Amino acid sequence: MRLFRSVFLALFIIISSSPVAYAENTPPPDVRGEGAFLIDVSSGQTLFVKNPDKQLAPASTTKIMTGLLAIENGNFDDMVTVSKTMLNNKVVYGTQIYLEPGEQILFKDLLYATLLNSANDAAVTLAEYVGKDMSHFVEMMNQRASEIGATNTHFVNPSGLTETGHLTTAHDLALIAREAYQNPIFAEFVRTKTQPISRSKADVPVLMVNENKLLWRDSSVDGIKTGYTAAAQNCLVASATKEGRQLIGVILKSPGREIYTDMQNMFDYGFTQFSNTIIKPAGAVISSITVNTEPVDLVLDQPIYSTQKLNAPENTLNLRVTPLSTDPLTSVEEGQVLGQVAVLEGETQIDVFPLKAAKSVHPEPVKASLAGSVSSFSTWIIGTLLLSGTIFFLNSLYKKRRKTLYWRRQVRRSRRRDGL
């Protein structure tokens, strides 16, 4: 059987979208926090920045990563036993639901306490449950941040309490929040306003209330997380959705309550001054491969968007296609992920999408033909042996017959000589 190596398009595909015209331009918002970032969730493109790569303390916005890892690795039906770490006031202090060692609480209730009430003791308990110990969980946090592309982030604890080296950036936090919000369970939790939890003790907090004030005052806001420490000052990561577009904003180290007004101004700027265009729809063929002489299209299972600013020069994105493996392929299944397409804005990668096989290709059945060959060979062998045996038998019979006739002739000749 001949094997054919898959061939992938590894070139850049330049995509342009037409600028969208609006009646007027609005200037960028005046954000008083030291770092800010506004991102379009669908396209991954940046709409507004202020000191995007300046490392700052994230406070309890850290719990976005804690919650995401807990959801990805935890079991919602598990009953978690609280550890003696709750007695360590260097690890657990500030906002709490006052967990005690030996107390048992549902995993999902710990998650509500962490993401809504911002309870530090709940975050530490989740970390110990998922990571087996807190230091290993912190390693998981940093590894996940690296996978997301948050390369200027370094976590030291799961709660966001002030510690040396516990830092992120507005840009990194936007990437982490975008990744987390695309998990539907996470999204459901962070847009919940209130949630009662079950406790075995009396006189302890049981109603978890979301501390994101924008969630209560703006119907377009649907998450995500607040934070505050004396060192970090006011921090806010928020999501808002209007007319099918979702934006995520980040503000770090804001001096006061104006952080909510600044976030709303950022959202207004993003929704009124930008528009999305689908540049490649779901099902679009991006590249192709050849398997056993058959062409197989590689398609998207979700659309690729471009975000365009009003009255701005034409926006250009690059698509770069790469294979997951360069090994020869002899078969593929429909829907199998065979490559990926990266979306780049200049030299910056803003998103990656899987490319899936549009159809199945299987190698020709070899077992049946092999069995047929073996059967034919066996038949030939048997036939040959039978034929050889028959020939041997006939040859022996022929020789015996000749010998008999020979002796009969000799007897007749002898009788004639003797006059008999």
Short mmCIF file of N, CA, C and O in Angstrom, two decimals, residues 118-203:
data_model
loop_
_atom_site.label_atom_id
_atom_site.label_comp_id
_atom_site.label_asym_id
_atom_site.label_seq_id
_atom_site.Cartn_x
_atom_site.Cartn_y
_atom_site.Cartn_z
N SER A 118 -15.91 36.33 47.34
CA SER A 118 -14.47 36.56 47.35
C SER A 118 -13.82 36.10 48.66
O SER A 118 -12.88 36.73 49.16
N ALA A 119 -14.31 34.98 49.19
CA ALA A 119 -13.82 34.46 50.47
C ALA A 119 -12.43 33.84 50.30
O ALA A 119 -12.25 32.90 49.53
N ASN A 120 -11.47 34.35 51.04
CA ASN A 120 -10.10 33.85 50.94
C ASN A 120 -9.95 32.45 51.51
O ASN A 120 -9.17 31.64 51.00
N ASP A 121 -10.70 32.13 52.59
CA ASP A 121 -10.61 30.78 53.15
C ASP A 121 -11.20 29.75 52.18
O ASP A 121 -10.69 28.62 52.09
N ALA A 122 -12.23 30.12 51.44
CA ALA A 122 -12.80 29.21 50.44
C ALA A 122 -11.82 28.99 49.29
O ALA A 122 -11.68 27.86 48.79
N ALA A 123 -11.12 30.05 48.87
CA ALA A 123 -10.15 29.91 47.78
C ALA A 123 -9.01 28.99 48.18
O ALA A 123 -8.57 28.14 47.39
N VAL A 124 -8.52 29.12 49.41
CA VAL A 124 -7.43 28.26 49.89
C VAL A 124 -7.90 26.81 50.00
O VAL A 124 -7.18 25.87 49.64
N THR A 125 -9.12 26.60 50.47
CA THR A 125 -9.67 25.24 50.57
C THR A 125 -9.82 24.60 49.21
O THR A 125 -9.51 23.41 49.02
N LEU A 126 -10.28 25.36 48.23
CA LEU A 126 -10.36 24.85 46.85
C LEU A 126 -8.97 24.47 46.34
O LEU A 126 -8.80 23.42 45.71
N ALA A 127 -7.99 25.32 46.62
CA ALA A 127 -6.63 25.06 46.15
C ALA A 127 -6.09 23.77 46.74
O ALA A 127 -5.46 22.95 46.04
N GLU A 128 -6.31 23.55 48.03
CA GLU A 128 -5.83 22.33 48.67
C GLU A 128 -6.58 21.10 48.18
O GLU A 128 -6.00 20.02 48.06
N TYR A 129 -7.85 21.27 47.88
CA TYR A 129 -8.65 20.15 47.35
C TYR A 129 -8.19 19.76 45.95
O TYR A 129 -7.99 18.57 45.66
N VAL A 130 -7.98 20.74 45.08
CA VAL A 130 -7.62 20.46 43.68
C VAL A 130 -6.15 20.07 43.56
O VAL A 130 -5.79 19.11 42.87
N GLY A 131 -5.28 20.82 44.22
CA GLY A 131 -3.83 20.62 44.06
C GLY A 131 -3.21 19.69 45.08
O GLY A 131 -2.00 19.47 45.03
N LYS A 132 -4.03 19.19 46.02
CA LYS A 132 -3.54 18.33 47.12
C LYS A 132 -2.77 19.14 48.17
O LYS A 132 -2.80 18.82 49.34
N ASP A 133 -2.06 20.15 47.73
CA ASP A 133 -1.50 21.13 48.66
C ASP A 133 -1.42 22.46 47.93
O ASP A 133 -1.50 22.52 46.70
N MET A 134 -1.29 23.54 48.67
CA MET A 134 -1.40 24.86 48.07
C MET A 134 -0.24 25.17 47.14
O MET A 134 -0.43 25.83 46.10
N SER A 135 0.96 24.72 47.46
CA SER A 135 2.12 25.03 46.60
C SER A 135 1.97 24.38 45.22
O SER A 135 2.32 25.00 44.20
N HIS A 136 1.46 23.16 45.20
CA HIS A 136 1.26 22.51 43.89
C HIS A 136 0.17 23.22 43.10
O HIS A 136 0.26 23.36 41.88
N PHE A 137 -0.87 23.67 43.79
CA PHE A 137 -1.93 24.40 43.08
C PHE A 137 -1.39 25.69 42.47
O PHE A 137 -1.76 26.06 41.36
N VAL A 138 -0.52 26.38 43.19
CA VAL A 138 0.08 27.61 42.65
C VAL A 138 0.90 27.29 41.40
O VAL A 138 0.90 28.06 40.43
N GLU A 139 1.60 26.15 41.40
CA GLU A 139 2.31 25.72 40.20
C GLU A 139 1.33 25.53 39.04
O GLU A 139 1.62 25.91 37.90
N MET A 140 0.18 24.94 39.34
CA MET A 140 -0.85 24.75 38.31
C MET A 140 -1.34 26.10 37.79
O MET A 140 -1.58 26.26 36.58
N MET A 141 -1.50 27.07 38.66
CA MET A 141 -1.94 28.41 38.25
C MET A 141 -0.95 29.03 37.27
O MET A 141 -1.34 29.58 36.23
N ASN A 142 0.33 28.95 37.60
CA ASN A 142 1.35 29.56 36.73
C ASN A 142 1.49 28.81 35.41
O ASN A 142 1.71 29.43 34.36
N GLN A 143 1.34 27.49 35.44
CA GLN A 143 1.39 26.72 34.21
C GLN A 143 0.22 27.07 33.30
O GLN A 143 0.37 27.25 32.09
N ARG A 144 -0.97 27.19 33.90
CA ARG A 144 -2.16 27.54 33.09
C ARG A 144 -2.03 28.94 32.52
O ARG A 144 -2.42 29.20 31.38
N ALA A 145 -1.49 29.87 33.30
CA ALA A 145 -1.28 31.23 32.81
C ALA A 145 -0.35 31.22 31.61
O ALA A 145 -0.58 31.93 30.62
N SER A 146 0.70 30.42 31.68
CA SER A 146 1.65 30.32 30.57
C SER A 146 0.97 29.77 29.33
O SER A 146 1.20 30.25 28.21
N GLU A 147 0.11 28.76 29.50
CA GLU A 147 -0.62 28.18 28.36
C GLU A 147 -1.52 29.21 27.70
O GLU A 147 -1.67 29.23 26.47
N ILE A 148 -2.11 30.08 28.49
CA ILE A 148 -3.01 31.10 27.96
C ILE A 148 -2.24 32.21 27.24
O ILE A 148 -2.78 32.88 26.36
N GLY A 149 -0.98 32.37 27.58
CA GLY A 149 -0.18 33.44 26.98
C GLY A 149 0.05 34.60 27.92
O GLY A 149 0.58 35.64 27.51
N ALA A 150 -0.32 34.42 29.19
CA ALA A 150 -0.12 35.47 30.20
C ALA A 150 1.30 35.38 30.74
O ALA A 150 1.54 34.93 31.86
N THR A 151 2.25 35.81 29.93
CA THR A 151 3.67 35.58 30.21
C THR A 151 4.26 36.53 31.25
O THR A 151 5.37 36.30 31.73
N ASN A 152 3.55 37.59 31.59
CA ASN A 152 4.03 38.53 32.59
C ASN A 152 3.33 38.37 33.93
O ASN A 152 3.35 39.28 34.77
N THR A 153 2.70 37.21 34.11
CA THR A 153 1.97 36.94 35.34
C THR A 153 2.72 35.92 36.19
O THR A 153 3.25 34.94 35.67
N HIS A 154 2.75 36.16 37.49
CA HIS A 154 3.32 35.18 38.42
C HIS A 154 2.46 35.16 39.68
O HIS A 154 2.33 36.16 40.39
N PHE A 155 1.85 34.00 39.92
CA PHE A 155 1.01 33.83 41.10
C PHE A 155 1.83 33.23 42.24
O PHE A 155 2.71 32.39 42.03
N VAL A 156 1.50 33.63 43.46
CA VAL A 156 2.14 33.10 44.66
C VAL A 156 1.12 32.43 45.58
O VAL A 156 1.46 31.56 46.37
N ASN A 157 -0.14 32.81 45.46
CA ASN A 157 -1.20 32.22 46.28
C ASN A 157 -2.51 32.20 45.48
O ASN A 157 -2.62 32.86 44.45
N PRO A 158 -3.52 31.45 45.96
CA PRO A 158 -4.77 31.33 45.21
C PRO A 158 -5.81 32.39 45.54
O PRO A 158 -6.87 32.45 44.89
N SER A 159 -5.54 33.24 46.52
CA SER A 159 -6.55 34.20 46.99
C SER A 159 -6.34 35.61 46.47
O SER A 159 -7.31 36.37 46.33
N GLY A 160 -5.08 35.99 46.23
CA GLY A 160 -4.78 37.35 45.81
C GLY A 160 -4.32 38.23 46.95
O GLY A 160 -4.09 39.44 46.74
N LEU A 161 -4.19 37.68 48.15
CA LEU A 161 -3.65 38.47 49.27
C LEU A 161 -2.21 38.89 48.96
O LEU A 161 -1.50 38.20 48.25
N THR A 162 -1.83 40.01 49.48
CA THR A 162 -0.55 40.62 49.12
C THR A 162 0.63 39.75 49.52
O THR A 162 0.78 39.37 50.68
N GLU A 163 1.46 39.41 48.53
CA GLU A 163 2.72 38.70 48.75
C GLU A 163 3.72 39.17 47.71
O GLU A 163 3.34 39.50 46.57
N THR A 164 4.97 39.18 48.07
CA THR A 164 6.03 39.59 47.16
C THR A 164 6.03 38.69 45.92
O THR A 164 6.02 37.46 46.04
N GLY A 165 6.04 39.30 44.75
CA GLY A 165 6.10 38.55 43.51
C GLY A 165 4.77 38.11 42.96
O GLY A 165 4.70 37.51 41.88
N HIS A 166 3.67 38.40 43.68
CA HIS A 166 2.34 38.03 43.19
C HIS A 166 1.84 39.17 42.29
O HIS A 166 1.28 40.16 42.76
N LEU A 167 2.07 39.01 40.97
CA LEU A 167 1.86 40.11 40.03
C LEU A 167 1.24 39.64 38.73
O LEU A 167 1.39 38.49 38.33
N THR A 168 0.54 40.57 38.08
CA THR A 168 0.02 40.32 36.74
C THR A 168 0.04 41.66 36.00
O THR A 168 0.58 42.65 36.48
N THR A 169 -0.55 41.68 34.80
CA THR A 169 -0.70 42.91 34.02
C THR A 169 -2.15 43.00 33.55
O THR A 169 -2.87 42.00 33.53
N ALA A 170 -2.56 44.18 33.15
CA ALA A 170 -3.92 44.35 32.62
C ALA A 170 -4.13 43.48 31.38
O ALA A 170 -5.20 42.89 31.19
N HIS A 171 -3.11 43.41 30.53
CA HIS A 171 -3.20 42.58 29.33
C HIS A 171 -3.35 41.11 29.69
O HIS A 171 -4.24 40.42 29.19
N ASP A 172 -2.47 40.61 30.57
CA ASP A 172 -2.53 39.20 30.96
C ASP A 172 -3.86 38.85 31.61
O ASP A 172 -4.44 37.79 31.35
N LEU A 173 -4.35 39.73 32.45
CA LEU A 173 -5.60 39.45 33.16
C LEU A 173 -6.78 39.41 32.19
O LEU A 173 -7.72 38.64 32.37
N ALA A 174 -6.72 40.23 31.14
CA ALA A 174 -7.76 40.17 30.10
C ALA A 174 -7.73 38.82 29.37
O ALA A 174 -8.77 38.24 29.09
N LEU A 175 -6.51 38.32 29.09
CA LEU A 175 -6.39 37.02 28.44
C LEU A 175 -6.92 35.91 29.34
O LEU A 175 -7.62 34.99 28.87
N ILE A 176 -6.58 35.96 30.62
CA ILE A 176 -7.04 34.94 31.56
C ILE A 176 -8.57 34.99 31.70
O ILE A 176 -9.24 33.95 31.70
N ALA A 177 -9.12 36.20 31.80
CA ALA A 177 -10.57 36.34 31.94
C ALA A 177 -11.30 35.86 30.69
O ALA A 177 -12.35 35.21 30.78
N ARG A 178 -10.75 36.15 29.53
CA ARG A 178 -11.37 35.69 28.28
C ARG A 178 -11.39 34.16 28.21
O ARG A 178 -12.39 33.55 27.83
N GLU A 179 -10.27 33.55 28.59
CA GLU A 179 -10.20 32.09 28.60
C GLU A 179 -11.19 31.51 29.60
O GLU A 179 -11.90 30.55 29.30
N ALA A 180 -11.25 32.09 30.78
CA ALA A 180 -12.14 31.57 31.82
C ALA A 180 -13.60 31.72 31.42
O ALA A 180 -14.40 30.79 31.60
N TYR A 181 -13.96 32.86 30.85
CA TYR A 181 -15.37 33.11 30.54
C TYR A 181 -15.88 32.20 29.42
O TYR A 181 -17.07 31.95 29.32
N GLN A 182 -14.98 31.69 28.61
CA GLN A 182 -15.41 30.78 27.56
C GLN A 182 -15.75 29.40 28.11
O GLN A 182 -16.27 28.55 27.38
N ASN A 183 -15.47 29.17 29.39
CA ASN A 183 -15.96 27.98 30.07
C ASN A 183 -17.37 28.29 30.55
O ASN A 183 -17.57 29.18 31.38
N PRO A 184 -18.40 27.59 30.04
CA PRO A 184 -19.79 27.96 30.36
C PRO A 184 -20.13 27.85 31.84
O PRO A 184 -20.98 28.60 32.34
N ILE A 185 -19.48 26.93 32.57
CA ILE A 185 -19.75 26.81 34.01
C ILE A 185 -19.21 28.02 34.74
O ILE A 185 -19.89 28.60 35.60
N PHE A 186 -18.00 28.42 34.39
CA PHE A 186 -17.42 29.62 35.00
C PHE A 186 -18.32 30.82 34.71
O PHE A 186 -18.60 31.63 35.62
N ALA A 187 -18.75 30.97 33.47
CA ALA A 187 -19.59 32.12 33.09
C ALA A 187 -20.88 32.14 33.90
O ALA A 187 -21.35 33.21 34.33
N GLU A 188 -21.47 30.96 34.14
CA GLU A 188 -22.70 30.89 34.92
C GLU A 188 -22.47 31.35 36.36
O GLU A 188 -23.30 32.07 36.93
N PHE A 189 -21.35 30.95 36.94
CA PHE A 189 -21.06 31.34 38.32
C PHE A 189 -20.86 32.84 38.44
O PHE A 189 -21.44 33.48 39.34
N VAL A 190 -20.03 33.44 37.59
CA VAL A 190 -19.65 34.84 37.80
C VAL A 190 -20.76 35.82 37.43
O VAL A 190 -20.66 37.00 37.78
N ARG A 191 -21.81 35.36 36.74
CA ARG A 191 -22.93 36.26 36.48
C ARG A 191 -24.08 36.05 37.48
O ARG A 191 -25.12 36.70 37.38
N THR A 192 -23.87 35.16 38.43
CA THR A 192 -24.87 34.92 39.48
C THR A 192 -24.79 36.04 40.52
O THR A 192 -23.71 36.36 41.02
N LYS A 193 -25.94 36.62 40.86
CA LYS A 193 -25.94 37.74 41.81
C LYS A 193 -25.91 37.27 43.26
O LYS A 193 -25.15 37.79 44.08
N THR A 194 -26.76 36.29 43.59
CA THR A 194 -26.78 35.76 44.95
C THR A 194 -26.96 34.25 44.90
O THR A 194 -27.59 33.72 43.97
N GLN A 195 -26.41 33.55 45.90
CA GLN A 195 -26.53 32.10 45.95
C GLN A 195 -26.40 31.63 47.40
O GLN A 195 -25.36 31.85 48.04
N PRO A 196 -27.42 30.97 47.93
CA PRO A 196 -27.28 30.39 49.27
C PRO A 196 -26.43 29.12 49.22
O PRO A 196 -26.46 28.38 48.24
N ILE A 197 -25.65 28.90 50.25
CA ILE A 197 -24.84 27.68 50.35
C ILE A 197 -25.21 26.94 51.63
O ILE A 197 -25.79 27.51 52.55
N SER A 198 -24.87 25.65 51.67
CA SER A 198 -25.20 24.81 52.82
C SER A 198 -24.02 24.77 53.78
O SER A 198 -22.88 24.53 53.37
N ARG A 199 -24.31 25.01 55.07
CA ARG A 199 -23.28 24.94 56.12
C ARG A 199 -23.80 24.06 57.24
O ARG A 199 -25.00 24.09 57.58
N SER A 200 -22.91 23.32 57.86
CA SER A 200 -23.30 22.45 58.97
C SER A 200 -23.28 23.20 60.30
O SER A 200 -23.73 22.69 61.32
N LYS A 201 -22.76 24.42 60.27
CA LYS A 201 -22.65 25.23 61.49
C LYS A 201 -23.71 26.32 61.49
O LYS A 201 -24.23 26.72 60.45
N ALA A 202 -23.98 26.83 62.68
CA ALA A 202 -24.90 27.96 62.82
C ALA A 202 -24.11 29.26 62.91
O ALA A 202 -22.92 29.27 63.21
N ASP A 203 -24.80 30.36 62.64
CA ASP A 203 -24.22 31.70 62.79
C ASP A 203 -22.98 31.92 61.94
O ASP A 203 -21.99 32.52 62.36
#
